Short mmCIF file of C-alpha atoms in Angstrom, two decimals:
data_model
loop_
_atom_site.label_atom_id
_atom_site.label_comp_id
_atom_site.label_asym_id
_atom_site.label_seq_id
_atom_site.Cartn_x
_atom_site.Cartn_y
_atom_site.Cartn_z
CA UNK A 1 91.22 -22.68 -47.25
CA UNK A 2 94.76 -21.54 -46.33
CA UNK A 3 97.57 -23.97 -46.16
CA UNK A 4 101.36 -24.09 -45.52
CA UNK A 5 100.90 -22.84 -41.99
CA UNK A 6 99.34 -19.52 -43.09
CA UNK A 7 96.14 -19.96 -41.12
CA UNK A 8 95.84 -17.04 -38.72
CA UNK A 9 93.69 -17.15 -35.63
CA UNK A 10 94.15 -13.42 -35.14
CA UNK A 11 94.32 -10.67 -37.70
CA UNK A 12 97.87 -9.90 -38.97
CA UNK A 13 96.89 -6.22 -38.85
CA UNK A 14 96.19 -6.11 -35.12
CA UNK A 15 99.73 -5.60 -33.80
CA UNK A 16 100.81 -3.23 -36.66
CA UNK A 17 97.71 -1.13 -36.06
CA UNK A 18 98.33 -1.01 -32.34
CA UNK A 19 101.96 0.00 -32.88
CA UNK A 20 100.87 2.86 -35.19
CA UNK A 21 98.25 4.02 -32.67
CA UNK A 22 100.82 4.06 -29.89
CA UNK A 23 103.48 6.05 -31.73
CA UNK A 24 100.96 8.62 -32.98
CA UNK A 25 99.37 8.80 -29.52
CA UNK A 26 102.73 9.55 -27.89
CA UNK A 27 103.50 12.20 -30.50
CA UNK A 28 100.09 13.87 -30.08
CA UNK A 29 100.58 13.99 -26.30
CA UNK A 30 104.03 15.62 -26.84
CA UNK A 31 102.56 18.27 -29.05
CA UNK A 32 99.47 18.94 -26.98
CA UNK A 33 101.25 19.28 -23.64
CA UNK A 34 104.56 20.65 -24.91
CA UNK A 35 106.65 17.65 -23.86
CA UNK A 36 109.99 16.85 -25.43
CA UNK A 37 110.69 13.13 -24.94
CA UNK A 38 113.79 13.00 -27.11
CA UNK A 39 115.93 12.59 -24.01
CA UNK A 40 114.40 9.07 -23.67
CA UNK A 41 115.97 8.03 -26.95
CA UNK A 42 119.25 6.17 -27.34
CA UNK A 43 122.30 8.11 -26.31
CA UNK A 44 125.32 5.98 -27.20
CA UNK A 45 127.65 4.46 -24.63
CA UNK A 46 126.18 6.03 -21.54
CA UNK A 47 124.27 4.28 -18.76
CA UNK A 48 121.46 6.82 -18.98
CA UNK A 49 121.27 6.31 -22.70
CA UNK A 50 120.54 2.61 -22.24
CA UNK A 51 116.91 3.40 -21.44
CA UNK A 52 116.52 4.44 -25.05
CA UNK A 53 116.78 0.79 -26.09
CA UNK A 54 113.20 0.46 -24.84
CA UNK A 55 111.77 3.82 -25.78
CA UNK A 56 113.55 4.94 -28.94
CA UNK A 57 111.15 3.17 -31.37
CA UNK A 58 108.16 5.04 -30.05
CA UNK A 59 109.57 8.59 -30.25
CA UNK A 60 109.68 10.91 -33.30
CA UNK A 61 111.05 14.38 -33.89
CA UNK A 62 108.27 15.77 -36.12
CA UNK A 63 105.18 14.87 -38.13
CA UNK A 64 107.12 14.21 -41.33
CA UNK A 65 109.43 11.79 -39.49
CA UNK A 66 106.44 9.97 -38.01
CA UNK A 67 104.43 9.82 -41.24
CA UNK A 68 107.40 8.55 -43.25
CA UNK A 69 107.75 5.67 -40.80
CA UNK A 70 104.11 4.81 -40.36
CA UNK A 71 103.26 3.44 -43.82
CA UNK A 72 106.25 1.13 -44.30
CA UNK A 73 105.98 0.10 -40.61
CA UNK A 74 102.33 -0.98 -41.12
CA UNK A 75 102.99 -2.79 -44.40
CA UNK A 76 106.09 -4.63 -43.23
CA UNK A 77 104.72 -5.55 -39.81
CA UNK A 78 101.57 -6.91 -41.40
CA UNK A 79 103.69 -9.05 -43.71
CA UNK A 80 105.69 -10.28 -40.76
CA UNK A 81 102.61 -11.24 -38.72
CA UNK A 82 100.93 -12.92 -41.70
CA UNK A 83 103.74 -15.00 -43.14
CA UNK A 84 105.75 -15.54 -39.94
CA UNK A 85 103.00 -15.63 -37.37
CA UNK A 86 104.68 -18.19 -35.10
CA UNK A 87 107.86 -16.14 -34.63
CA UNK A 88 106.62 -12.61 -35.36
CA UNK A 89 106.64 -11.51 -31.70
CA UNK A 90 110.15 -12.88 -31.20
CA UNK A 91 111.42 -10.99 -34.19
CA UNK A 92 109.75 -7.78 -33.13
CA UNK A 93 110.76 -7.95 -29.44
CA UNK A 94 114.22 -9.48 -29.68
CA UNK A 95 115.01 -7.57 -32.86
CA UNK A 96 113.85 -4.30 -31.39
CA UNK A 97 116.01 -4.67 -28.32
CA UNK A 98 119.08 -5.76 -30.34
CA UNK A 99 118.62 -2.93 -32.77
CA UNK A 100 118.45 -0.40 -29.95
CA UNK A 101 121.49 -1.91 -28.20
CA UNK A 102 123.51 -2.00 -31.40
CA UNK A 103 122.67 1.65 -32.05
CA UNK A 104 123.72 2.47 -28.52
CA UNK A 105 127.05 0.67 -29.15
CA UNK A 106 128.03 2.15 -32.54
CA UNK A 107 126.22 5.45 -33.04
CA UNK A 108 127.42 9.05 -32.84
CA UNK A 109 126.97 11.04 -29.60
CA UNK A 110 123.45 12.31 -30.08
CA UNK A 111 119.91 11.23 -29.20
CA UNK A 112 118.67 8.63 -31.66
CA UNK A 113 114.90 8.25 -31.91
CA UNK A 114 112.30 6.85 -34.30
CA UNK A 115 110.78 3.57 -35.50
CA UNK A 116 113.13 3.51 -38.46
CA UNK A 117 115.19 0.80 -36.73
CA UNK A 118 112.13 -1.44 -36.61
CA UNK A 119 111.33 -0.64 -40.26
CA UNK A 120 114.81 -1.78 -41.34
CA UNK A 121 114.71 -4.72 -39.01
CA UNK A 122 111.51 -6.10 -40.47
CA UNK A 123 112.48 -5.14 -44.04
CA UNK A 124 115.76 -7.05 -43.73
CA UNK A 125 114.18 -10.09 -41.99
CA UNK A 126 111.33 -10.47 -44.48
CA UNK A 127 113.59 -10.03 -47.50
CA UNK A 128 116.40 -12.38 -46.44
CA UNK A 129 114.03 -14.98 -44.93
CA UNK A 130 112.35 -15.47 -48.30
CA UNK A 131 115.67 -15.87 -50.05
CA UNK A 132 117.10 -18.23 -47.42
CA UNK A 133 114.00 -20.43 -47.17
CA UNK A 134 113.46 -20.62 -50.94
CA UNK A 135 109.75 -20.95 -50.48
CA UNK A 136 107.92 -19.61 -53.55
CA UNK A 137 105.50 -17.45 -51.55
CA UNK A 138 108.24 -15.97 -49.41
CA UNK A 139 110.51 -15.35 -52.37
CA UNK A 140 107.58 -13.50 -54.05
CA UNK A 141 107.14 -11.47 -50.84
CA UNK A 142 110.86 -10.66 -50.85
CA UNK A 143 110.64 -9.38 -54.41
CA UNK A 144 107.56 -7.22 -53.55
CA UNK A 145 109.34 -5.81 -50.51
CA UNK A 146 112.46 -4.91 -52.46
CA UNK A 147 110.35 -3.37 -55.19
CA UNK A 148 108.45 -1.18 -52.71
CA UNK A 149 111.22 -0.30 -50.28
CA UNK A 150 114.47 -1.22 -51.94
CA UNK A 151 115.61 2.38 -52.10
CA UNK A 152 115.80 2.37 -48.28
CA UNK A 153 119.04 0.43 -48.54
CA UNK A 154 120.95 3.65 -49.26
CA UNK A 155 120.04 5.10 -45.88
CA UNK A 156 122.16 2.59 -43.98
CA UNK A 157 125.02 4.83 -45.12
CA UNK A 158 125.71 8.41 -43.84
CA UNK A 159 124.34 10.18 -46.86
CA UNK A 160 121.91 12.54 -45.11
CA UNK A 161 122.54 14.92 -42.21
CA UNK A 162 120.34 14.61 -39.17
CA UNK A 163 119.33 11.00 -39.97
CA UNK A 164 120.36 8.13 -37.77
CA UNK A 165 121.92 5.91 -40.37
CA UNK A 166 123.41 3.91 -37.45
CA UNK A 167 119.88 2.95 -36.38
CA UNK A 168 119.04 1.90 -39.93
CA UNK A 169 122.20 -0.12 -40.23
CA UNK A 170 121.61 -1.78 -36.83
CA UNK A 171 118.09 -2.86 -37.75
CA UNK A 172 119.22 -4.09 -41.17
CA UNK A 173 122.08 -6.23 -39.73
CA UNK A 174 119.94 -7.60 -36.87
CA UNK A 175 117.20 -8.51 -39.34
CA UNK A 176 119.66 -10.45 -41.49
CA UNK A 177 121.03 -12.32 -38.44
CA UNK A 178 117.51 -13.27 -37.18
CA UNK A 179 116.55 -14.42 -40.70
CA UNK A 180 119.40 -16.88 -40.57
CA UNK A 181 118.82 -17.97 -36.93
CA UNK A 182 115.11 -18.59 -37.49
CA UNK A 183 115.41 -20.00 -41.00
CA UNK A 184 113.87 -23.35 -39.96
CA UNK A 185 110.98 -21.84 -38.02
CA UNK A 186 107.60 -21.12 -39.56
CA UNK A 187 106.95 -21.43 -43.27
CA UNK A 188 109.70 -23.45 -44.98
CA UNK A 189 110.13 -25.18 -48.29
CA UNK A 190 109.13 -28.83 -48.13
CA UNK A 191 111.47 -31.33 -49.66
CA UNK A 192 109.81 -33.59 -52.19
CA UNK A 193 109.48 -37.15 -50.87
CA UNK A 194 109.34 -39.91 -53.42
CA UNK A 195 106.72 -42.52 -52.68
CA UNK A 196 106.68 -45.91 -54.39
CA UNK A 197 103.75 -47.10 -56.45
CA UNK A 198 102.73 -50.64 -57.37
CA UNK A 199 104.60 -50.19 -60.67
CA UNK A 200 107.82 -49.24 -58.86
CA UNK A 201 107.66 -52.48 -56.89
CA UNK A 202 108.17 -54.42 -60.14
CA UNK A 203 111.82 -53.27 -60.24
CA UNK A 204 114.74 -53.76 -57.88
CA UNK A 205 117.09 -50.99 -56.59
CA UNK A 206 119.19 -51.24 -59.82
CA UNK A 207 116.17 -50.83 -62.03
CA UNK A 208 116.01 -54.44 -63.16
CA UNK A 209 112.66 -56.07 -63.66
CA UNK A 210 111.89 -58.53 -60.87
CA UNK A 211 110.90 -61.86 -62.38
CA UNK A 212 107.73 -63.19 -60.87
CA UNK A 213 107.99 -66.50 -59.03
CA UNK A 214 105.61 -69.29 -59.93
CA UNK A 215 104.98 -72.38 -57.77
CA UNK A 216 106.53 -75.57 -59.21
CA UNK A 217 104.16 -78.02 -60.77
CA UNK A 218 103.52 -81.06 -58.57
CA UNK A 219 104.37 -84.56 -59.86
CA UNK A 220 101.06 -85.79 -58.60
CA UNK A 221 99.04 -83.83 -61.10
CA UNK A 222 95.60 -85.23 -61.61
CA UNK A 223 94.83 -86.17 -65.20
CA UNK A 224 91.50 -86.77 -66.82
#
């Protein structure tokens, strides 16, 4: 029996699996029919480039790029939909749009594509949510996430040519902001509430023993 709001009516793997199927499906169609959909990615600070805010997360440049995103994307999204079921769609949709827009606003003049922004978004949200909420399960999840994918943090800096570090940074910052905004939604640490027992009722607020009151003896006591 699950508790703490972790009961799931739908599988936490459904949306992650669907996301993976879609991005692989799009890539296969590109290869099979010779399409190049990179032009539908984010191109910073142009009206035409705004459409990339919607499409960028579903486009990839090559098989290696797609494969490298698929595994962490599935793991992190599954964690999101299991531990944060009530707000998972909000985080994914709002976070995805904000990540795309931030990339559009700050990135270099080039087409920016790939689900890496979503990967960094969910990584950041899951990690910081556990720390902020101080719930033992979520803190444990945060430690697991940082153990598995902690090295990703270096790629929010421009250390590798041809990689959209701006998209990574955008996702990471947006995830942190959403973790703070939604810190009181979903699974949170419950404050301990002290409940009084019969023994506690024997003492007043200062801790002094309350003397029991006895009825006074009547003058008209019957004697044998």
